[in-house]
């Protein structure tokens, strides 16, 4: 029966190859949307781990996590350096790393921080950052490069770089009076760290000497800069690790009620959860559209099967004369649809893996974590859902054949 | 081989289409049932082949009373005991000639078992006998009507069914093809010892049969 179904399918291969392709592509799209969703979530989730709280000026919690960890968007306000020092000295705090954002290097974000960043920041299940070469900050004008940045501009330790004020798009606001020297390059992490340029907080203060009005009023030399107090007045946000995670809520409340200035503390997990909520509308729309494409694929399969049904009534009558029961004819047609749907689903899955493998090779510097993994439970569910609905679609032409053969018997219609 | 007694059958209520007091075809006999088209001959064939069952009376094929079998058993019985040739469109367009011939055994294991030689050898022998061997690799769509009917004959013969039924087998053929096809049909049935039951309105082929039955004399039913 399977042989018979196969040769029947092969006979109509021109039409069926197109349907097979549309099934393959729709399944790839459908599963691809799911996978993109999962990849973006896991990429976000694995970027920050081990940090219990993020503290910054009052803003939305999604906004705060986006600019301080994912380097998306910008801070509206800074928080006082005093507040950082005060909070960092609390008993509950194990470590606190300040971040100062706002400058850039050739389109990549410059992150002002301290050496603590390299020892405390962790990602993807408590992996620590590690240095590919060189050493962390030794002077206010040291710079540590993320792997992608070093890669793109072929920088190595000892190179001098010049950072720009703000996003640095017009090339007018270069901090070219104070170059930084590369002291280290980080190992690849698959997180936004790869696309960051780290400098000491003092360096950030130094390059802004003479910029107090937002424009460069006077040019400061390196010697002059080093001769003044480079302690910053403000930082953008602070990553905090607590001694006891259980204290996170209490500490968060304390920060939110901080008397000296309006601050907020967020739990990264809760902020991410809110982020998923924001993304879910778009995700639902995409899922819906891709599911609709699958349905269209199945309808085209159905159309192709039903369009030739009249012509196939002759075949059915012949098979009846050879002793086929209507049930066997049902099975024949059903097997045909089943073979086609299964082939389409499987090749869709395979195509998805091919695309993902290619992407993971070509986009390894994107900061997205794309390595192909086995299908997740949800993906299997969607895969089975497609397979089952395809199979159910196949019942329709099969039932038609069954009914035709009951009414036609062996009379051959022209 | 075929035995009918007081058989009545109707499609619509009130119109008795088939009303046959008696018809007996013996084993090995070659019988032609003659009648105009549309007079109910094909309906009689659907009864003999077990697609439909009689409303009343007795219809036995190979001593089995068909109406006692469930419909799927009748389908199997037809597959096992009969070879069937249609007027035209006898072939599955997407199968090769060989596969079309072997189709008989797809739905009948008994036919497969009856073949002592391997099926492939048997198909080759039949194709040689029916002068189809030169056409081996041709798609069935490209066969002439006469060639198509010969393939249909080969398929009907595979598995040595005791009864060969043909419904207007020659009416789509020209006169030359007609007589050569009938010669082959009769020769093969005699060789196999199969009973041949042909319905046709074609009087040119009378000579090939042991007995000609006029459907109008046989059938007391009406078709208005």
Coordinates of C-alpha atoms in Angstrom, one line a residue:
Chain A
X1 CA 0.0 0.0 0.0
X2 CA 2.8 2.4 0.8
X3 CA 4.6 1.5 -2.4
X4 CA 1.4 2.1 -4.3
X5 CA 0.9 5.5 -2.5
X6 CA 4.5 6.4 -3.2
X7 CA 4.2 5.8 -7.0
X8 CA 1.0 7.6 -7.1
X9 CA 2.7 10.6 -5.4
X10 CA 5.7 10.4 -7.8
X11 CA 3.3 10.5 -10.7
X12 CA 2.2 13.9 -9.7
X13 CA 5.6 15.0 -8.6
X14 CA 5.6 18.5 -10.3
X15 CA 2.6 19.8 -8.3
X16 CA 3.5 17.9 -5.2
X17 CA 7.1 19.1 -5.1
X18 CA 5.7 22.7 -4.9
X19 CA 3.3 21.6 -2.1
X20 CA 6.1 19.8 -0.4
X21 CA 8.2 23.0 -0.6
X22 CA 5.4 25.2 0.7
X23 CA 4.9 22.7 3.6
X24 CA 8.6 22.6 4.3
X25 CA 8.9 26.4 4.3
X26 CA 5.8 26.9 6.4
X27 CA 7.0 24.4 9.0
X28 CA 10.4 26.1 9.0
X29 CA 8.8 29.5 9.5
X30 CA 6.5 28.2 12.2
X31 CA 9.2 26.4 14.2
X32 CA 11.7 29.2 13.4
X33 CA 9.4 31.8 15.0
X34 CA 9.2 29.6 18.1
X35 CA 13.0 29.1 18.1
X36 CA 13.7 32.8 17.6
X37 CA 11.5 33.5 20.6
X38 CA 13.4 30.9 22.7
X39 CA 16.8 32.0 21.5
X40 CA 16.1 35.7 22.2
X41 CA 14.8 34.8 25.7
X42 CA 17.7 32.6 26.5
X43 CA 20.2 35.1 25.1
X44 CA 18.7 37.7 27.3
X45 CA 18.5 35.4 30.3
X46 CA 22.1 34.1 30.0
X47 CA 23.5 37.6 29.8
X48 CA 23.0 38.3 33.4
X49 CA 23.5 35.8 36.2
X50 CA 24.7 36.1 39.7
X51 CA 23.6 39.7 40.0
X52 CA 20.9 40.1 42.6
X53 CA 20.0 43.7 42.1
X54 CA 20.5 46.5 39.6
X55 CA 20.3 50.0 41.1
X56 CA 19.9 53.2 39.2
X57 CA 18.1 56.5 39.0
X58 CA 14.3 56.2 38.9
X59 CA 13.0 54.9 35.6
X60 CA 11.1 51.9 34.4
X61 CA 12.6 48.6 35.4
X62 CA 12.8 47.3 31.8
X63 CA 14.5 50.5 30.8
X64 CA 17.1 50.2 33.6
X65 CA 18.0 46.6 32.8
X66 CA 18.1 47.3 29.0
X67 CA 20.6 50.1 29.2
X68 CA 22.7 48.9 32.1
X69 CA 23.0 45.2 31.0
X70 CA 22.0 45.0 27.3
X71 CA 23.3 48.3 26.3
X72 CA 20.1 49.3 24.6
X73 CA 18.6 52.7 24.9
X74 CA 20.1 55.3 27.2
X75 CA 19.9 56.4 30.8
X76 CA 17.8 59.5 31.5
X77 CA 19.4 60.3 34.8
X78 CA 22.5 59.3 36.7
X79 CA 22.8 58.5 40.4
X80 CA 25.2 60.1 42.8
X81 CA 28.5 58.5 43.4
X82 CA 28.0 59.1 47.2
X83 CA 24.9 57.0 47.1
X84 CA 26.9 54.2 45.4
X85 CA 29.6 54.4 48.1
X86 CA 27.0 54.4 50.8
X87 CA 25.0 51.4 49.4
X88 CA 28.1 49.5 48.6
X89 CA 29.3 49.7 52.2
X90 CA 26.1 48.1 53.6
X91 CA 26.5 44.8 55.5
X92 CA 24.2 42.9 53.2
X93 CA 26.3 43.7 50.1
X94 CA 28.9 41.3 49.0
X95 CA 30.0 43.2 46.0
X96 CA 28.8 46.3 44.0
X97 CA 30.1 47.3 40.6
X98 CA 29.3 50.8 39.3
X99 CA 28.7 51.4 35.6
X100 CA 29.0 54.7 33.9
X101 CA 27.6 54.9 30.4
X102 CA 27.2 57.5 27.7
X103 CA 30.3 57.4 25.5
X104 CA 31.2 55.2 22.6
X105 CA 34.0 53.9 20.5
X106 CA 33.2 53.6 16.8
X107 CA 29.6 52.7 17.5
X108 CA 30.4 50.4 20.5
X109 CA 29.4 51.4 24.0
X110 CA 32.0 52.5 26.4
X111 CA 31.4 51.3 29.9
X112 CA 33.1 53.0 32.7
X113 CA 33.6 50.6 35.7
X114 CA 36.1 49.2 38.1
X115 CA 38.2 46.1 38.1
X116 CA 35.5 44.5 40.3
X117 CA 33.5 44.2 37.1
X118 CA 35.8 41.5 35.7
X119 CA 35.8 39.5 38.9
X120 CA 32.1 39.7 39.7
X121 CA 30.1 40.0 36.5
X122 CA 28.9 36.5 35.4
X123 CA 26.8 35.2 32.6
X124 CA 25.1 32.0 31.4
X125 CA 25.0 30.0 34.6
X126 CA 27.7 31.7 36.7
X127 CA 30.5 31.7 34.1
X128 CA 33.0 34.5 34.9
X129 CA 34.6 36.7 32.4
X130 CA 38.1 35.7 31.4
X131 CA 40.9 37.6 29.7
X132 CA 42.2 36.3 26.4
X133 CA 45.3 38.5 26.8
X134 CA 46.8 41.2 28.9
X135 CA 45.6 42.4 32.3
X136 CA 42.8 44.6 33.8
X137 CA 42.9 48.3 34.4
X138 CA 46.2 49.6 35.8
X139 CA 45.9 53.4 35.0
X140 CA 42.9 55.7 34.5
X141 CA 43.6 55.4 30.8
X142 CA 43.5 51.6 30.5
X143 CA 40.9 50.0 28.3
X144 CA 39.7 46.4 28.2
X145 CA 38.0 45.4 24.9
X146 CA 35.2 42.9 24.4
X147 CA 36.0 40.1 22.0
X148 CA 33.9 41.4 19.0
X149 CA 35.3 44.9 19.3
X150 CA 38.9 43.7 19.3
X151 CA 38.1 41.3 16.5
X152 CA 36.5 43.9 14.3
X153 CA 39.2 46.5 14.6
X154 CA 42.1 44.1 14.9
X155 CA 43.1 45.6 18.2
X156 CA 45.6 44.0 20.5
X157 CA 47.1 45.0 23.8
X158 CA 49.2 48.1 23.6
X159 CA 47.1 49.8 20.9
X160 CA 45.8 53.3 21.6
X161 CA 42.2 54.2 21.0
X162 CA 40.2 57.4 21.1
X163 CA 36.6 57.3 22.5
X164 CA 33.8 59.6 21.3
X165 CA 31.5 61.7 23.4
X166 CA 27.9 60.4 23.3
X167 CA 27.0 58.1 20.5
X168 CA 29.8 59.6 18.5
X169 CA 28.1 59.5 15.2
X170 CA 29.3 62.8 13.6
X171 CA 32.9 62.5 14.5
X172 CA 32.9 66.0 15.9
X173 CA 33.0 65.0 19.6
X174 CA 36.1 63.0 19.8
X175 CA 37.9 62.8 23.2
X176 CA 41.1 62.9 21.1
X177 CA 43.1 64.7 23.7
X178 CA 43.1 61.7 26.0
X179 CA 43.8 58.4 24.2
X180 CA 43.3 55.1 26.0
X181 CA 45.7 52.2 25.9
X182 CA 44.4 48.6 25.4
X183 CA 45.5 46.5 28.4
X184 CA 43.4 43.4 27.8
X185 CA 41.0 41.7 25.5
X186 CA 38.2 39.5 26.9
X187 CA 37.3 36.0 25.8
X188 CA 34.2 35.6 23.7
X189 CA 31.0 35.2 25.8
X190 CA 28.1 35.5 23.3
X191 CA 26.6 38.4 25.4
X192 CA 26.7 42.2 24.9
X193 CA 30.0 42.1 26.9
X194 CA 31.6 41.2 23.6
X195 CA 30.5 44.4 22.1
X196 CA 31.6 46.6 24.9
X197 CA 34.6 48.8 25.6
X198 CA 35.5 48.9 29.3
X199 CA 37.4 51.8 30.9
X200 CA 38.0 52.8 34.5
X201 CA 35.6 55.2 36.1
X202 CA 38.5 57.7 36.5
X203 CA 39.1 57.6 32.8
X204 CA 35.5 58.6 32.2
X205 CA 35.9 61.5 34.6
X206 CA 39.1 62.5 33.0
X207 CA 37.8 62.7 29.4
X208 CA 35.0 64.9 30.5
X209 CA 37.2 67.5 32.1
X210 CA 36.5 70.6 30.1
X211 CA 33.2 69.2 28.9
X212 CA 31.2 70.4 31.9
X213 CA 28.8 72.4 29.7
X214 CA 28.2 69.5 27.3
X215 CA 30.7 70.9 24.8
X216 CA 34.4 71.0 24.8
X217 CA 35.5 74.3 26.3
X218 CA 39.1 73.6 27.0
X219 CA 41.6 70.9 26.1
X220 CA 43.1 68.9 29.0
X221 CA 46.4 67.0 28.7
X222 CA 47.0 63.6 30.3
X223 CA 49.3 65.1 32.9
X224 CA 46.8 67.7 33.8
X225 CA 44.1 65.1 34.1
X226 CA 46.1 62.9 36.3
X227 CA 46.9 65.8 38.6
X228 CA 43.3 66.4 39.7
X229 CA 40.9 64.2 41.7
X230 CA 39.3 61.9 39.2
X231 CA 36.7 60.5 41.6
X232 CA 33.4 60.6 39.7
X233 CA 30.4 62.6 40.8
X234 CA 27.9 60.2 39.4
X235 CA 27.4 56.8 37.9
X236 CA 24.7 55.4 35.7
X237 CA 23.9 52.2 37.6
X238 CA 25.2 49.7 40.0
X239 CA 25.2 45.9 39.8
X240 CA 24.9 44.4 43.2
X241 CA 25.6 40.9 44.6
X242 CA 24.2 40.2 48.1
X243 CA 25.7 37.9 50.7
X244 CA 22.3 36.4 51.1
X245 CA 20.0 36.3 48.2
X246 CA 17.0 36.1 50.5
X247 CA 17.6 39.6 51.5
X248 CA 17.0 40.9 48.0
X249 CA 13.5 42.1 48.6
X250 CA 14.3 43.9 51.8
X251 CA 17.3 45.5 50.2
X252 CA 15.2 46.5 47.1
X253 CA 12.7 48.2 49.4
X254 CA 15.4 50.0 51.3
X255 CA 16.9 51.4 48.0
X256 CA 13.5 52.4 46.7
X257 CA 12.9 54.4 49.9
X258 CA 16.4 55.8 49.9
X259 CA 16.1 59.3 51.4
X260 CA 19.0 61.2 49.9
X261 CA 18.0 60.8 46.2
X262 CA 15.3 59.0 44.3
X263 CA 16.7 55.6 43.4
X264 CA 15.3 52.3 42.3
X265 CA 16.5 48.7 42.6
X266 CA 15.3 45.9 40.4
X267 CA 15.6 42.2 40.4
X268 CA 17.0 41.2 37.0
X269 CA 14.6 38.2 36.8
X270 CA 11.5 40.3 37.5
X271 CA 12.7 42.9 34.9
X272 CA 13.2 40.2 32.3
X273 CA 9.8 38.8 33.0
X274 CA 8.3 42.2 32.4
X275 CA 10.3 42.4 29.2
X276 CA 8.8 39.1 28.0
X277 CA 5.4 40.6 28.7
X278 CA 6.2 43.5 26.5
X279 CA 7.5 41.2 23.8
X280 CA 4.6 38.7 24.0
X281 CA 2.2 40.7 21.9
X282 CA 4.6 40.7 19.0
X283 CA 5.4 37.1 19.6
X284 CA 1.8 36.1 19.6
X285 CA 1.2 38.0 16.4
X286 CA 4.2 36.2 14.8
X287 CA 3.1 32.8 16.0
X288 CA -0.4 33.4 14.7
X289 CA 0.9 34.5 11.3
X290 CA 3.3 31.6 11.0
X291 CA 0.5 29.2 12.1
X292 CA -1.7 30.7 9.4
X293 CA 1.1 30.0 6.8
X294 CA 1.1 26.3 7.9
X295 CA -2.7 26.2 7.5
X296 CA -2.3 27.6 4.0
X297 CA 0.3 25.0 3.2
X298 CA -2.1 22.3 4.3
X299 CA -4.9 23.8 2.3
X300 CA -2.8 23.7 -0.8
X301 CA -2.1 20.1 -0.1
X302 CA -5.9 19.5 0.3
X303 CA -6.7 21.4 -2.9
X304 CA -4.2 19.4 -4.9
X305 CA -5.6 16.1 -3.6
X306 CA -9.2 17.1 -4.2
X307 CA -8.6 18.7 -7.7
X308 CA -7.5 15.3 -9.1
X309 CA -10.2 13.4 -7.3
X310 CA -12.6 13.2 -10.2
X311 CA -9.9 11.9 -12.5
X312 CA -8.9 9.4 -9.8
X313 CA -12.4 8.0 -9.6
X314 CA -11.4 5.8 -12.6
X315 CA -8.4 4.5 -10.6
X316 CA -10.6 3.8 -7.7
X317 CA -13.1 1.8 -9.8
X318 CA -10.2 -0.2 -11.2
X319 CA -8.9 -1.0 -7.8
X320 CA -12.4 -2.0 -6.7
X321 CA -12.4 -4.5 -9.7
X322 CA -9.1 -5.9 -8.4
X323 CA -10.7 -6.6 -5.0
X324 CA -9.9 -3.4 -3.1
X325 CA -12.4 -2.5 -0.4
X326 CA -13.5 1.1 0.0
X327 CA -11.5 1.0 3.3
X328 CA -8.3 0.1 1.4
X329 CA -8.9 3.0 -1.0
X330 CA -9.4 5.3 2.0
X331 CA -6.0 4.0 3.3
X332 CA -4.3 4.6 0.0
X333 CA -5.3 8.2 -0.2
X334 CA -4.7 8.7 3.5
X335 CA -1.2 7.2 3.2
X336 CA -0.4 9.6 0.4
X337 CA -1.3 12.7 2.4
X338 CA 0.4 11.3 5.5
X339 CA 3.7 10.6 3.5
X340 CA 3.6 14.1 2.1
X341 CA 2.9 15.9 5.4
X342 CA 5.5 13.9 7.3
X343 CA 8.1 14.5 4.6
X344 CA 7.2 18.2 4.7
X345 CA 7.4 18.5 8.5
X346 CA 10.6 16.6 8.7
X347 CA 12.3 18.6 6.0
X348 CA 11.0 21.8 7.5
X349 CA 12.7 20.8 10.8
X350 CA 15.9 19.9 9.0
X351 CA 15.9 23.2 7.1
X352 CA 15.5 25.0 10.3
X353 CA 18.6 23.3 11.7
X354 CA 20.6 24.1 8.5
X355 CA 19.6 27.7 8.7
X356 CA 20.4 27.9 12.3
X357 CA 23.8 26.3 11.8
X358 CA 24.6 28.7 9.0
X359 CA 23.5 31.7 11.1
X360 CA 25.5 30.6 14.1
X361 CA 28.6 30.5 11.9
X362 CA 28.0 33.8 10.1
X363 CA 26.6 35.7 13.1
X364 CA 28.9 34.5 15.8
X365 CA 29.8 38.1 16.7
X366 CA 26.2 39.2 17.1
X367 CA 26.0 38.6 20.8
X368 CA 23.1 36.2 20.2
X369 CA 23.6 32.7 21.4
X370 CA 22.6 30.7 18.3
X371 CA 24.2 27.2 18.7
X372 CA 21.7 24.6 17.5
X373 CA 20.2 22.5 20.2
X374 CA 17.8 19.6 20.2
X375 CA 14.1 20.6 19.7
X376 CA 12.6 21.8 23.0
X377 CA 9.4 20.3 24.4
X378 CA 7.4 23.2 23.0
X379 CA 8.9 22.7 19.6
X380 CA 8.1 19.0 19.6
X381 CA 4.6 20.0 20.5
X382 CA 4.3 22.4 17.6
X383 CA 5.9 19.9 15.3
X384 CA 3.4 17.2 16.4
X385 CA 0.5 19.7 16.1
X386 CA 1.5 20.4 12.5
X387 CA 1.8 16.7 11.8
X388 CA -1.5 15.9 13.3
X389 CA -3.4 18.7 11.6
X390 CA -1.7 17.7 8.3
X391 CA -2.8 14.1 8.9
X392 CA -6.3 15.2 9.7
X393 CA -6.4 17.2 6.5
X394 CA -5.5 14.0 4.7
X395 CA -8.6 12.4 6.0
X396 CA -10.8 14.7 3.7
X397 CA -9.6 13.4 0.3
X398 CA -9.5 9.9 1.7
X399 CA -13.1 10.1 2.9
X400 CA -14.1 11.5 -0.5
X401 CA -12.4 8.5 -2.2
X402 CA -14.2 6.2 0.2
X403 CA -17.6 7.7 -0.5
X404 CA -17.0 7.8 -4.2
X405 CA -16.0 4.2 -4.4
X406 CA -19.1 3.2 -2.4
X407 CA -21.4 5.0 -4.8
X408 CA -19.5 4.3 -8.0
X409 CA -18.7 0.7 -7.4
X410 CA -16.9 -0.4 -10.5
X411 CA -18.5 1.9 -13.0
X412 CA -15.8 3.9 -14.7
X413 CA -16.8 7.5 -15.1
X414 CA -15.4 9.6 -17.9
Chain B
X1 CA -19.5 -21.3 -12.2
X2 CA -22.2 -18.7 -12.2
X3 CA -25.6 -19.6 -11.1
X4 CA -28.7 -17.3 -10.8
X5 CA -32.1 -18.3 -9.7
X6 CA -35.1 -15.9 -9.5
X7 CA -32.7 -13.0 -9.1
X8 CA -34.3 -9.6 -8.6
X9 CA -32.5 -6.3 -8.2
X10 CA -33.5 -2.7 -8.4
X11 CA -31.8 0.6 -8.0
X12 CA -35.0 2.6 -7.4
X13 CA -38.1 1.4 -5.7
X14 CA -40.9 0.2 -8.1
X15 CA -38.6 -0.4 -11.1
X16 CA -37.3 -3.9 -11.3
X17 CA -34.2 -3.7 -13.5
X18 CA -33.1 -7.2 -13.1
X19 CA -35.4 -10.1 -13.0
X20 CA -33.7 -13.3 -14.1
X21 CA -35.5 -16.6 -13.5
X22 CA -32.5 -18.7 -14.3
X23 CA -28.9 -18.4 -15.7
X24 CA -26.3 -21.0 -15.4
X25 CA -22.8 -20.8 -16.7
X26 CA -20.7 -23.9 -16.4
X27 CA -17.1 -24.1 -15.4
X28 CA -14.8 -23.5 -18.4
X29 CA -17.6 -22.3 -20.6
X30 CA -17.3 -19.2 -22.8
X31 CA -20.4 -17.2 -22.7
X32 CA -21.5 -14.0 -24.3
X33 CA -24.4 -12.0 -23.0
X34 CA -25.7 -9.7 -25.7
X35 CA -27.8 -6.7 -25.3
X36 CA -28.1 -3.0 -26.2
X37 CA -26.2 -0.6 -24.0
X38 CA -28.1 0.7 -21.0
X39 CA -30.3 -2.4 -20.7
X40 CA -28.9 -3.5 -17.4
X41 CA -26.1 -5.8 -18.5
X42 CA -23.5 -3.8 -16.5
X43 CA -25.9 -3.9 -13.5
X44 CA -25.9 -7.7 -13.8
X45 CA -22.1 -7.6 -13.7
X46 CA -22.1 -5.5 -10.5
X47 CA -24.2 -8.3 -9.0
X48 CA -22.0 -11.1 -10.2
X49 CA -18.9 -9.3 -9.1
X50 CA -20.3 -8.7 -5.7
X51 CA -20.3 -4.9 -5.7
X52 CA -24.1 -5.1 -5.1
X53 CA -26.2 -7.9 -3.8
X54 CA -29.4 -9.2 -5.1
X55 CA -32.7 -8.0 -3.6
X56 CA -34.1 -11.5 -3.7
X57 CA -33.2 -14.9 -5.2
X58 CA -30.0 -16.8 -5.3
X59 CA -26.7 -15.8 -7.0
X60 CA -23.8 -18.1 -6.6
X61 CA -20.3 -17.7 -8.0
X62 CA -18.0 -20.7 -7.7
X63 CA -20.7 -22.2 -5.5
X64 CA -20.5 -19.3 -3.0
X65 CA -23.7 -17.4 -2.4
X66 CA -22.5 -13.9 -2.6
X67 CA -25.1 -12.2 -0.4
X68 CA -24.1 -14.3 2.6
X69 CA -20.7 -12.6 2.5
X70 CA -20.0 -9.2 4.2
X71 CA -19.1 -6.5 1.7
X72 CA -15.4 -6.6 2.5
X73 CA -15.4 -10.3 2.0
X74 CA -17.2 -9.9 -1.3
X75 CA -14.5 -7.5 -2.4
X76 CA -11.8 -10.0 -1.4
X77 CA -13.8 -12.8 -3.2
X78 CA -13.8 -10.7 -6.4
X79 CA -10.1 -10.1 -6.1
X80 CA -9.4 -13.7 -5.5
X81 CA -11.7 -15.4 -8.0
X82 CA -12.2 -13.0 -10.9
X83 CA -10.2 -11.2 -13.5
X84 CA -12.0 -8.1 -14.8
X85 CA -11.6 -6.3 -18.1
X86 CA -13.4 -3.0 -18.7
X87 CA -14.3 -1.4 -22.0
X88 CA -11.6 1.3 -21.6
X89 CA -9.5 3.1 -19.1
X90 CA -8.3 -0.2 -17.9
X91 CA -4.9 1.0 -16.7
X92 CA -3.6 3.0 -13.8
X93 CA -1.8 5.8 -15.6
X94 CA 1.0 6.2 -13.0
X95 CA 2.1 2.6 -13.0
X96 CA 4.3 0.9 -15.5
X97 CA 3.0 -1.9 -17.7
X98 CA 4.5 -4.6 -15.5
X99 CA 3.1 -2.9 -12.3
X100 CA -0.3 -2.6 -13.9
X101 CA -0.3 -6.3 -14.6
X102 CA 0.9 -7.1 -11.1
X103 CA -1.8 -4.9 -9.6
X104 CA -4.0 -8.0 -9.4
X105 CA -1.9 -9.4 -6.6
X106 CA -1.9 -6.2 -4.6
X107 CA -5.4 -6.9 -3.2
X108 CA -5.4 -10.7 -3.4
X109 CA -2.9 -12.9 -1.7
X110 CA -4.6 -16.0 -3.1
X111 CA -3.7 -14.8 -6.7
X112 CA -0.2 -14.5 -5.6
X113 CA -0.1 -18.0 -4.1
X114 CA -1.7 -19.5 -7.2
X115 CA 1.4 -18.4 -9.2
X116 CA 3.9 -21.2 -9.0
X117 CA 6.6 -19.4 -10.9
X118 CA 7.9 -16.1 -9.6
X119 CA 5.5 -13.2 -10.4
X120 CA 8.2 -11.5 -12.5
X121 CA 8.6 -14.5 -14.7
X122 CA 4.9 -14.9 -15.1
X123 CA 4.5 -11.3 -16.1
X124 CA 7.3 -11.7 -18.7
X125 CA 5.6 -14.8 -20.1
X126 CA 2.3 -13.1 -20.3
X127 CA 3.8 -10.1 -22.0
X128 CA 5.5 -12.3 -24.5
X129 CA 2.3 -14.2 -25.2
X130 CA 0.3 -11.0 -25.6
X131 CA 3.0 -9.4 -27.8
X132 CA 3.6 -6.7 -25.2
X133 CA 7.3 -7.5 -24.6
X134 CA 8.5 -4.8 -27.1
X135 CA 6.6 -2.2 -25.2
X136 CA 8.1 -3.0 -21.8
X137 CA 9.5 0.5 -21.0
X138 CA 6.7 2.5 -22.5
X139 CA 4.6 4.7 -20.2
X140 CA 1.0 3.3 -20.3
X141 CA -0.3 6.7 -21.4
X142 CA 1.4 6.1 -24.7
X143 CA -0.1 2.7 -25.4
X144 CA -2.7 2.3 -28.2
X145 CA -6.2 1.2 -27.2
X146 CA -5.5 -2.3 -28.5
X147 CA -2.3 -2.5 -26.5
X148 CA -4.1 -1.2 -23.4
X149 CA -6.7 -3.9 -23.7
X150 CA -4.0 -6.5 -24.0
X151 CA -2.3 -5.2 -20.8
X152 CA -5.8 -5.4 -19.1
X153 CA -6.1 -9.0 -20.3
X154 CA -2.7 -9.9 -18.9
X155 CA -3.7 -8.4 -15.6
X156 CA -6.9 -10.4 -15.6
X157 CA -5.0 -13.6 -16.2
X158 CA -2.4 -13.1 -13.4
X159 CA -3.2 -15.4 -10.5
X160 CA -5.2 -17.9 -12.5
X161 CA -8.7 -16.7 -11.5
X162 CA -11.4 -19.2 -12.4
X163 CA -13.7 -16.5 -13.8
X164 CA -12.8 -13.9 -16.4
X165 CA -15.4 -11.1 -16.8
X166 CA -15.2 -8.6 -19.6
X167 CA -17.5 -5.7 -20.0
X168 CA -17.6 -4.6 -23.7
X169 CA -14.0 -5.4 -24.1
X170 CA -13.8 -4.8 -27.8
X171 CA -16.1 -1.8 -28.4
X172 CA -13.3 0.7 -28.3
X173 CA -11.2 -1.4 -30.8
X174 CA -11.2 -1.3 -34.6
X175 CA -12.0 -4.5 -36.4
X176 CA -8.4 -5.7 -36.8
X177 CA -7.6 -5.3 -33.2
X178 CA -11.0 -6.7 -32.2
X179 CA -10.5 -10.1 -33.7
X180 CA -6.9 -10.4 -32.6
X181 CA -7.8 -9.4 -29.1
X182 CA -10.7 -11.9 -29.0
X183 CA -8.4 -14.6 -30.3
X184 CA -6.0 -13.9 -27.5
X185 CA -8.8 -13.7 -24.9
X186 CA -10.3 -17.0 -25.9
X187 CA -6.9 -18.8 -26.3
X188 CA -5.7 -17.7 -22.9
X189 CA -9.0 -18.7 -21.2
X190 CA -8.9 -22.1 -22.8
X191 CA -5.3 -22.5 -21.7
X192 CA -6.1 -21.6 -18.1
X193 CA -9.4 -23.4 -18.1
X194 CA -11.1 -20.2 -16.9
X195 CA -14.7 -19.5 -17.4
X196 CA -15.2 -16.5 -19.7
X197 CA -18.3 -14.3 -19.3
X198 CA -18.5 -11.4 -21.7
X199 CA -21.2 -8.8 -22.0
X200 CA -21.3 -7.0 -25.3
X201 CA -23.5 -5.6 -28.0
X202 CA -20.9 -6.4 -30.7
X203 CA -22.2 -9.2 -33.0
X204 CA -18.9 -9.4 -34.8
X205 CA -17.4 -11.5 -32.1
X206 CA -20.1 -14.2 -31.8
X207 CA -17.9 -16.9 -33.3
X208 CA -15.6 -16.9 -30.4
X209 CA -18.1 -18.2 -27.8
X210 CA -19.7 -21.5 -26.9
X211 CA -23.0 -19.9 -26.2
X212 CA -24.7 -16.5 -26.9
X213 CA -27.4 -15.4 -24.5
X214 CA -29.7 -12.6 -25.4
X215 CA -30.2 -10.3 -22.5
X216 CA -33.8 -9.5 -23.4
X217 CA -34.8 -13.1 -23.3
X218 CA -33.0 -13.7 -20.1
X219 CA -34.2 -10.6 -18.2
X220 CA -37.8 -10.1 -17.3
X221 CA -37.1 -6.7 -15.7
X222 CA -37.7 -3.3 -17.3
X223 CA -35.6 -0.3 -17.6
X224 CA -37.6 2.7 -18.7

